[in-house]
Short mmCIF file of N, CA and C in Angstrom, two decimals:
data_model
loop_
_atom_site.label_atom_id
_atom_site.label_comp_id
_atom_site.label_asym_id
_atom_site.label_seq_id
_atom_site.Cartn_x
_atom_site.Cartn_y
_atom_site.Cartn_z
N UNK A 1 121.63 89.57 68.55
CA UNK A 1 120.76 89.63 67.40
C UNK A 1 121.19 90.77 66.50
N UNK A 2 120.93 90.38 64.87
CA UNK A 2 121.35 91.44 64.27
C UNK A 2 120.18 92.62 64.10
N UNK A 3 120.07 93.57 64.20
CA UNK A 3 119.50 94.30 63.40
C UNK A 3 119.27 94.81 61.95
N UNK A 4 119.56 94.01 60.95
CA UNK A 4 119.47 94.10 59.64
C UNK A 4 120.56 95.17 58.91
N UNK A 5 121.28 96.08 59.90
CA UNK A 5 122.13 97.06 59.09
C UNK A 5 123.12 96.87 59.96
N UNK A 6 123.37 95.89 60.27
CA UNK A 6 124.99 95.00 60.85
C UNK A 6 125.28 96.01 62.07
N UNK A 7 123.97 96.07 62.77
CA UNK A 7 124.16 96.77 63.91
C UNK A 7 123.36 95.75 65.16
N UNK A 8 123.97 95.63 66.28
CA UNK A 8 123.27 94.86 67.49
C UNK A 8 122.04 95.19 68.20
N UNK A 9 120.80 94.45 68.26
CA UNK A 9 119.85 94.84 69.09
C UNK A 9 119.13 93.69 69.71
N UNK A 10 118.42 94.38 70.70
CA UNK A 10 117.86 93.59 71.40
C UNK A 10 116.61 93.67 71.86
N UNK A 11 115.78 92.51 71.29
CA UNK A 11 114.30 92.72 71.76
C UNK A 11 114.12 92.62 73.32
N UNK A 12 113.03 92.84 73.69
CA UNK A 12 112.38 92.76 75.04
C UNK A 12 111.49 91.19 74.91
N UNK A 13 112.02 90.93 76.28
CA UNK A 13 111.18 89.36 76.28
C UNK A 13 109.86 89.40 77.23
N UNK A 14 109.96 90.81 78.30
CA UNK A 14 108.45 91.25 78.99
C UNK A 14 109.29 92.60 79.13
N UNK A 15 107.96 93.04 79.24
CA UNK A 15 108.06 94.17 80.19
C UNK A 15 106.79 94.59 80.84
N UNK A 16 107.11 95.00 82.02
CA UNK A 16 106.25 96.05 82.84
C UNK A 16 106.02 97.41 82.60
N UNK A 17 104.04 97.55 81.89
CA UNK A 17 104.69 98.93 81.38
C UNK A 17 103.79 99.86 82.83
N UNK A 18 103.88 101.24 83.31
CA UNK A 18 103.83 101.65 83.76
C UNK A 18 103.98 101.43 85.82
N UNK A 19 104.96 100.53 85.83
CA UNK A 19 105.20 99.86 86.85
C UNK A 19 105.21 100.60 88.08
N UNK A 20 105.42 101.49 88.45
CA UNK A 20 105.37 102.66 89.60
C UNK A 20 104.42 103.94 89.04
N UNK A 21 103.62 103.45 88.08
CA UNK A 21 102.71 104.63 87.86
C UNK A 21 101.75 104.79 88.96
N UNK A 22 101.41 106.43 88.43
CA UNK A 22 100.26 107.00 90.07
C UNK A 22 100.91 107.82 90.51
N UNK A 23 101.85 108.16 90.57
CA UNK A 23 102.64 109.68 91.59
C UNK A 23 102.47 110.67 90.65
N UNK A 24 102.60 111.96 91.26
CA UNK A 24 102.95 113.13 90.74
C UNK A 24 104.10 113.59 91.27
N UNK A 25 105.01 114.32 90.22
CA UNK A 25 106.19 114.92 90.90
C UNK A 25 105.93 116.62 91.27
N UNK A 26 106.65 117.18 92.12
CA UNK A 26 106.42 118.58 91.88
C UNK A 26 105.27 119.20 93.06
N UNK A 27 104.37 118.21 93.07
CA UNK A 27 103.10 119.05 93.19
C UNK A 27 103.48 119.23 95.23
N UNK A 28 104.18 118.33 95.85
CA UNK A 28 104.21 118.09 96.78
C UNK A 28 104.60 119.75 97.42
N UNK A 29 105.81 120.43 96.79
CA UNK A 29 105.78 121.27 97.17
C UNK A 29 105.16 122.89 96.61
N UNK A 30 103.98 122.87 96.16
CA UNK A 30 103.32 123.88 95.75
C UNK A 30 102.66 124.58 97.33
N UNK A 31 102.51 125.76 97.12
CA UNK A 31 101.26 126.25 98.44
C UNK A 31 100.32 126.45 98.16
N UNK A 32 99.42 126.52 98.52
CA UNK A 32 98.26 126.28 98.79
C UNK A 32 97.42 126.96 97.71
N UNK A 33 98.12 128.32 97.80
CA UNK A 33 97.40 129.15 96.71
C UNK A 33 98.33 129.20 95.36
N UNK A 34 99.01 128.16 95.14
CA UNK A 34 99.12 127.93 93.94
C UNK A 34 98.95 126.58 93.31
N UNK A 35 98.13 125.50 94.37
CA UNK A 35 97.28 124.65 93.85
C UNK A 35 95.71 124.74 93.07
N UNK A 36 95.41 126.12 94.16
CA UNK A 36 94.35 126.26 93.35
C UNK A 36 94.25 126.76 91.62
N UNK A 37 95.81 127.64 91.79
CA UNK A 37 95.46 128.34 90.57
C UNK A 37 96.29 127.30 89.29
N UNK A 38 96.99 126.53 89.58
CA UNK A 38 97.14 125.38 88.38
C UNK A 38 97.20 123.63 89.23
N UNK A 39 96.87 123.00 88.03
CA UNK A 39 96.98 121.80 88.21
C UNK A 39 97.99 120.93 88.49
N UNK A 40 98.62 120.30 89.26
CA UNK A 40 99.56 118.99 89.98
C UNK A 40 100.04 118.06 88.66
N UNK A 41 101.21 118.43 88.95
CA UNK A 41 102.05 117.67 88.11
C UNK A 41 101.66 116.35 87.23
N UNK A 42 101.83 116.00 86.15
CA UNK A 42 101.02 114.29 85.99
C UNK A 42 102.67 113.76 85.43
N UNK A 43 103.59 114.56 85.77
CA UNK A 43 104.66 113.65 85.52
C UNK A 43 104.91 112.38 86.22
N UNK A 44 104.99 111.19 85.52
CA UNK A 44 105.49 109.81 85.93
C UNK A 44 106.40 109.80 86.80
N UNK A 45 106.32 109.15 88.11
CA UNK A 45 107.79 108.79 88.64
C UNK A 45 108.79 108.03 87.94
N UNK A 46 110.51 107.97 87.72
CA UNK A 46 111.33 107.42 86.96
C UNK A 46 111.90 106.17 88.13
N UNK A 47 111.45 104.84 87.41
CA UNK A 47 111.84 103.72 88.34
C UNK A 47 113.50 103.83 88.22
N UNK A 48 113.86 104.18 89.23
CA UNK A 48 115.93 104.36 89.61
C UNK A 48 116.39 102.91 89.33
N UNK A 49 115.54 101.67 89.89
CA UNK A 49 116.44 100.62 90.57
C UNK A 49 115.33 98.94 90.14
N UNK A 50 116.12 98.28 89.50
CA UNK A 50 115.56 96.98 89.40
C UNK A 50 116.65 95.95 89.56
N UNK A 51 116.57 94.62 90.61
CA UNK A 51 117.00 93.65 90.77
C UNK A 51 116.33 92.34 91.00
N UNK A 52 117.15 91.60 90.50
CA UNK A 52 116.77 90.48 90.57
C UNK A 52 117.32 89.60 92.22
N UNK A 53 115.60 88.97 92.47
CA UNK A 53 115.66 88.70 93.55
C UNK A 53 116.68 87.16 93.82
N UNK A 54 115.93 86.21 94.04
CA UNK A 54 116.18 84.74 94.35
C UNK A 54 116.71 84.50 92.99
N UNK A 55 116.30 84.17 92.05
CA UNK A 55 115.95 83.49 90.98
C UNK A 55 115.27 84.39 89.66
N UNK A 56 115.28 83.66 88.40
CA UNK A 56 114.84 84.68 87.17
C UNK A 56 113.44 85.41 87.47
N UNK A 57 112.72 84.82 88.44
CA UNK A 57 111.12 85.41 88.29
C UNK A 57 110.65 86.27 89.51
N UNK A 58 111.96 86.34 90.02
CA UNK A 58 111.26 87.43 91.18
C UNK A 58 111.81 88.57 90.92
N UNK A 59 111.59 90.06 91.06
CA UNK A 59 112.57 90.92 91.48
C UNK A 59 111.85 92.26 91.79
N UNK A 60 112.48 92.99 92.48
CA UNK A 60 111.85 94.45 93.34
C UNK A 60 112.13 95.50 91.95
N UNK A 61 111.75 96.48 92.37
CA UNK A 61 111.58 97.78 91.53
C UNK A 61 111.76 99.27 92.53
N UNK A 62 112.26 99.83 92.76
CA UNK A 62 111.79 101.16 93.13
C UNK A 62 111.96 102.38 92.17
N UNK A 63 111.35 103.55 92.88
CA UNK A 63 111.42 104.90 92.03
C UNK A 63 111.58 106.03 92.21
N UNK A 64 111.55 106.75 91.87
CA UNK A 64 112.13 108.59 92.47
C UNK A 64 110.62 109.25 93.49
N UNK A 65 109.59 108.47 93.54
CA UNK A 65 108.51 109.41 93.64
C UNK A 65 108.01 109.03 95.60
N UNK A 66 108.42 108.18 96.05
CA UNK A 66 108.36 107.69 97.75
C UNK A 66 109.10 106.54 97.92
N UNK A 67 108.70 106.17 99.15
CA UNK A 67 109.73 104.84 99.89
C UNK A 67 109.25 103.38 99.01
N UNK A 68 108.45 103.22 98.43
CA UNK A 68 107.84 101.72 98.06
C UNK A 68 108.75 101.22 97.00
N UNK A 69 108.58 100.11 97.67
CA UNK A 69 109.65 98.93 96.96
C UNK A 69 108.58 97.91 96.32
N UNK A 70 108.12 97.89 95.30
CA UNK A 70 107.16 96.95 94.51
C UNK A 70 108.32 95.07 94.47
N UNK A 71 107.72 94.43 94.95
CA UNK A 71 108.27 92.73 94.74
C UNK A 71 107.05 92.24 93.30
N UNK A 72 108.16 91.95 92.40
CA UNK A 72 107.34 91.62 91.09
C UNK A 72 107.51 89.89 91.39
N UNK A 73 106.80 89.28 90.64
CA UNK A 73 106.58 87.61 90.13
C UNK A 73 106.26 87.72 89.08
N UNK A 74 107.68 87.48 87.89
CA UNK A 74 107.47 87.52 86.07
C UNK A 74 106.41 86.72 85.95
N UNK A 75 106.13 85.52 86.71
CA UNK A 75 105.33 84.87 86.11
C UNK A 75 103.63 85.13 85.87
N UNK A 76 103.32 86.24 87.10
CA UNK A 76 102.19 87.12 86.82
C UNK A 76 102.88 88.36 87.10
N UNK A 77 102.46 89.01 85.96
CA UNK A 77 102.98 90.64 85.42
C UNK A 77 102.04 91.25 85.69
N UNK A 78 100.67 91.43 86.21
CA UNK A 78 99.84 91.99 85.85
C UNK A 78 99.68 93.00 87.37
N UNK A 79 100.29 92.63 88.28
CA UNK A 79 100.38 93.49 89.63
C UNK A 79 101.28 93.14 90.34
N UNK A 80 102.15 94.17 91.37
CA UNK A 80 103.30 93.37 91.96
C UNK A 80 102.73 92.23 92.67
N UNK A 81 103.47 91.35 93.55
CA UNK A 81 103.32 90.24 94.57
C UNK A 81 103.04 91.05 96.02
N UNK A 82 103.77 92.02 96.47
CA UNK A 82 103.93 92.39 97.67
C UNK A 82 104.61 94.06 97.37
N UNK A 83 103.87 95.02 98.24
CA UNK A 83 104.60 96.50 98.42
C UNK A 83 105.17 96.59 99.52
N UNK A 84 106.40 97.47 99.87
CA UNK A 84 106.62 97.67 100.91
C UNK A 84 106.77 98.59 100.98
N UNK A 85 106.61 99.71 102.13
CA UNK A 85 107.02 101.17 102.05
C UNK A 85 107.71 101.47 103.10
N UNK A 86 109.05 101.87 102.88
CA UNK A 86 109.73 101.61 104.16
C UNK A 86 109.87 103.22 105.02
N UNK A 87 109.70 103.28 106.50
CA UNK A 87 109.63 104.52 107.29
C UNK A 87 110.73 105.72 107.02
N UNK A 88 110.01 107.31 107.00
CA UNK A 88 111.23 107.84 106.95
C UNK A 88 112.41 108.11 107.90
N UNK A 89 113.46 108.79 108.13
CA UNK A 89 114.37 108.37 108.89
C UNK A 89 114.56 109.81 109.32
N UNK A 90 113.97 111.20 108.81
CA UNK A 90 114.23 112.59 109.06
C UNK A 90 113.49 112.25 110.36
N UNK A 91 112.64 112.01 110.81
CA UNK A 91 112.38 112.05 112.43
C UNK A 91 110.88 111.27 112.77
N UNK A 92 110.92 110.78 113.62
CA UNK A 92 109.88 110.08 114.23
C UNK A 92 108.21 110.24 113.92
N UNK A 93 107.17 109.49 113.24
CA UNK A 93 106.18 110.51 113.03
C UNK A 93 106.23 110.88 111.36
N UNK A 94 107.14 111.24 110.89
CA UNK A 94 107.21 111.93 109.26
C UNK A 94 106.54 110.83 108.67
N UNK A 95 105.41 112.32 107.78
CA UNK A 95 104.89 111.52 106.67
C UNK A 95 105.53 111.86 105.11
N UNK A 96 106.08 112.38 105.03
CA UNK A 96 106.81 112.42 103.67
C UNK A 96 107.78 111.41 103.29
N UNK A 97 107.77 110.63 101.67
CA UNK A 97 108.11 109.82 101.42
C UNK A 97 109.19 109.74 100.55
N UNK A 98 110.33 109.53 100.85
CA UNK A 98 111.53 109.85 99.91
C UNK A 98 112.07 108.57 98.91
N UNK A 99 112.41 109.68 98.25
CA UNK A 99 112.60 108.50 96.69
C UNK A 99 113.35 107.52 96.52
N UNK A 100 113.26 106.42 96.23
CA UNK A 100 114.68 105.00 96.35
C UNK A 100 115.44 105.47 95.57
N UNK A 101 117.04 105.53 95.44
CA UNK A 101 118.03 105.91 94.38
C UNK A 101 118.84 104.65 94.34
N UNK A 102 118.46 103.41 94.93
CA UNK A 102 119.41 102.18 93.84
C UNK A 102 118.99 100.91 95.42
N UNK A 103 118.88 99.89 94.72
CA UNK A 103 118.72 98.42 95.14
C UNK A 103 120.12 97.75 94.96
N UNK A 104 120.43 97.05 96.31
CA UNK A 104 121.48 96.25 95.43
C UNK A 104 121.20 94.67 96.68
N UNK A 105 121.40 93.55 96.35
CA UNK A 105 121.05 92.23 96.80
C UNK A 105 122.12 91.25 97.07
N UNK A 106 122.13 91.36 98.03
CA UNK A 106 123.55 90.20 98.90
C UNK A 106 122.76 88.59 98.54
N UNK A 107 123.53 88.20 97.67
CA UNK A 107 122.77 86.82 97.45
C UNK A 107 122.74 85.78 98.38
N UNK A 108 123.83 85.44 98.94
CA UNK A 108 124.32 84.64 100.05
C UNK A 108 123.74 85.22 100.94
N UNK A 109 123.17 85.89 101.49
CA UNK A 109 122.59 86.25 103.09
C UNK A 109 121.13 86.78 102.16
N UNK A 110 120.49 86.81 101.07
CA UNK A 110 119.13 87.44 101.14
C UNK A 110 118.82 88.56 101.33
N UNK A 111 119.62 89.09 101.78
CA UNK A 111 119.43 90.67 102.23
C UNK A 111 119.57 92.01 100.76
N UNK A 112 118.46 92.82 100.77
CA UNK A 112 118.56 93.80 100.23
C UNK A 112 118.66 95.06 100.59
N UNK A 113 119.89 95.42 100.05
CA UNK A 113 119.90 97.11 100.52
C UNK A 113 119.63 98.00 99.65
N UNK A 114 118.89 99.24 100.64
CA UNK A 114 118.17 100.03 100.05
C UNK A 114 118.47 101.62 100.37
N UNK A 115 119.11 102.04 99.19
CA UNK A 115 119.07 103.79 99.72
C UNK A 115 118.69 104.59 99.49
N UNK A 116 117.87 105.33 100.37
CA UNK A 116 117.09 106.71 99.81
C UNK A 116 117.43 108.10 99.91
N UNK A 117 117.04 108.57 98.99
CA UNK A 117 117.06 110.25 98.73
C UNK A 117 116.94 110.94 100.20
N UNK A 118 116.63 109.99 101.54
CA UNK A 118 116.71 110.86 102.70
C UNK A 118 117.69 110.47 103.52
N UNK A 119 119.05 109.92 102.84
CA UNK A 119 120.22 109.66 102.87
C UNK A 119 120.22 108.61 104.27
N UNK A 120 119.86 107.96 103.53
CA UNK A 120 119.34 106.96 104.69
C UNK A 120 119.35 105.13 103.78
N UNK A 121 120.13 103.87 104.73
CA UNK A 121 120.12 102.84 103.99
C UNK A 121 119.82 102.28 104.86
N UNK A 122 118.40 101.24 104.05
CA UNK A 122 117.68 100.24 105.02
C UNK A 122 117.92 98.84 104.58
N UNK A 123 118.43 97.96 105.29
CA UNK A 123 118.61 96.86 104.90
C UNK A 123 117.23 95.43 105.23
N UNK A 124 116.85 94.88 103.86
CA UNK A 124 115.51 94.29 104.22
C UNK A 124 116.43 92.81 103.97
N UNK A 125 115.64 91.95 105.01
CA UNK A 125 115.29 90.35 104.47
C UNK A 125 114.74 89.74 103.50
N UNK A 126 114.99 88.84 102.44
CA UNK A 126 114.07 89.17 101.36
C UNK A 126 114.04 87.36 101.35
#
């Protein structure tokens, strides 16, 4: 498409707007006595990773802010289909949730791999 000054652009045909909203960054590691004395981050998590699943209307999302892998259906936008939050791998028990840094999807076998910021790759069935 042109953009009127013989330059290329491209509209958006959907989008998802705040799709991994709800985290705070930052705040996780404050102490104690410096929660009280300021307020927790309201920075947005930055979604790293979007692929397309099966076909045009499915596809996952993750983001910098924990393990969850949101499964979208374009055809309802209005909440994912399915979350998943996958376990951490620093040791047995951990509740801290490390950030997805990229999706990538073996089409022929279904399988998605997934790697996180706790240097760790989980491979899902999809």
């Amino acid at each position: 498409a042109d953009n009127g000054e013989g330059g290329a652009c491209c509209k958006p045909v959907a989008t998802l707007e705040d799709a991994h909203a709800g985290h705070s960054l930052g705040s996780a590691r404050k102490t104690k006595s410096a929660r009280k004395r300021t307020t927790p981050s309201k920075t947005k998590a930055g979604i790293t990773s979007v692929v397309f699943l099966h076909d045009e209307n499915h596809l996952a999302s993750a983001c910098t802010a924990d393990s969850v892998l949101k499964f979208w259906d374009m055809r309802r936008m209005d909440s994912p289909a399915l979350l998943v939050t996958l376990p951490s791998a620093d040791q047995a028990g951990a509740k801290r949730l490390h950030g997805i840094s990229d999706l990538a999807l073996d089409p022929r076998k279904g399988r998605l791999a997934v790697s996180c910021s706790d240097h760790s790759i989980s491979l899902l069935d999809t």
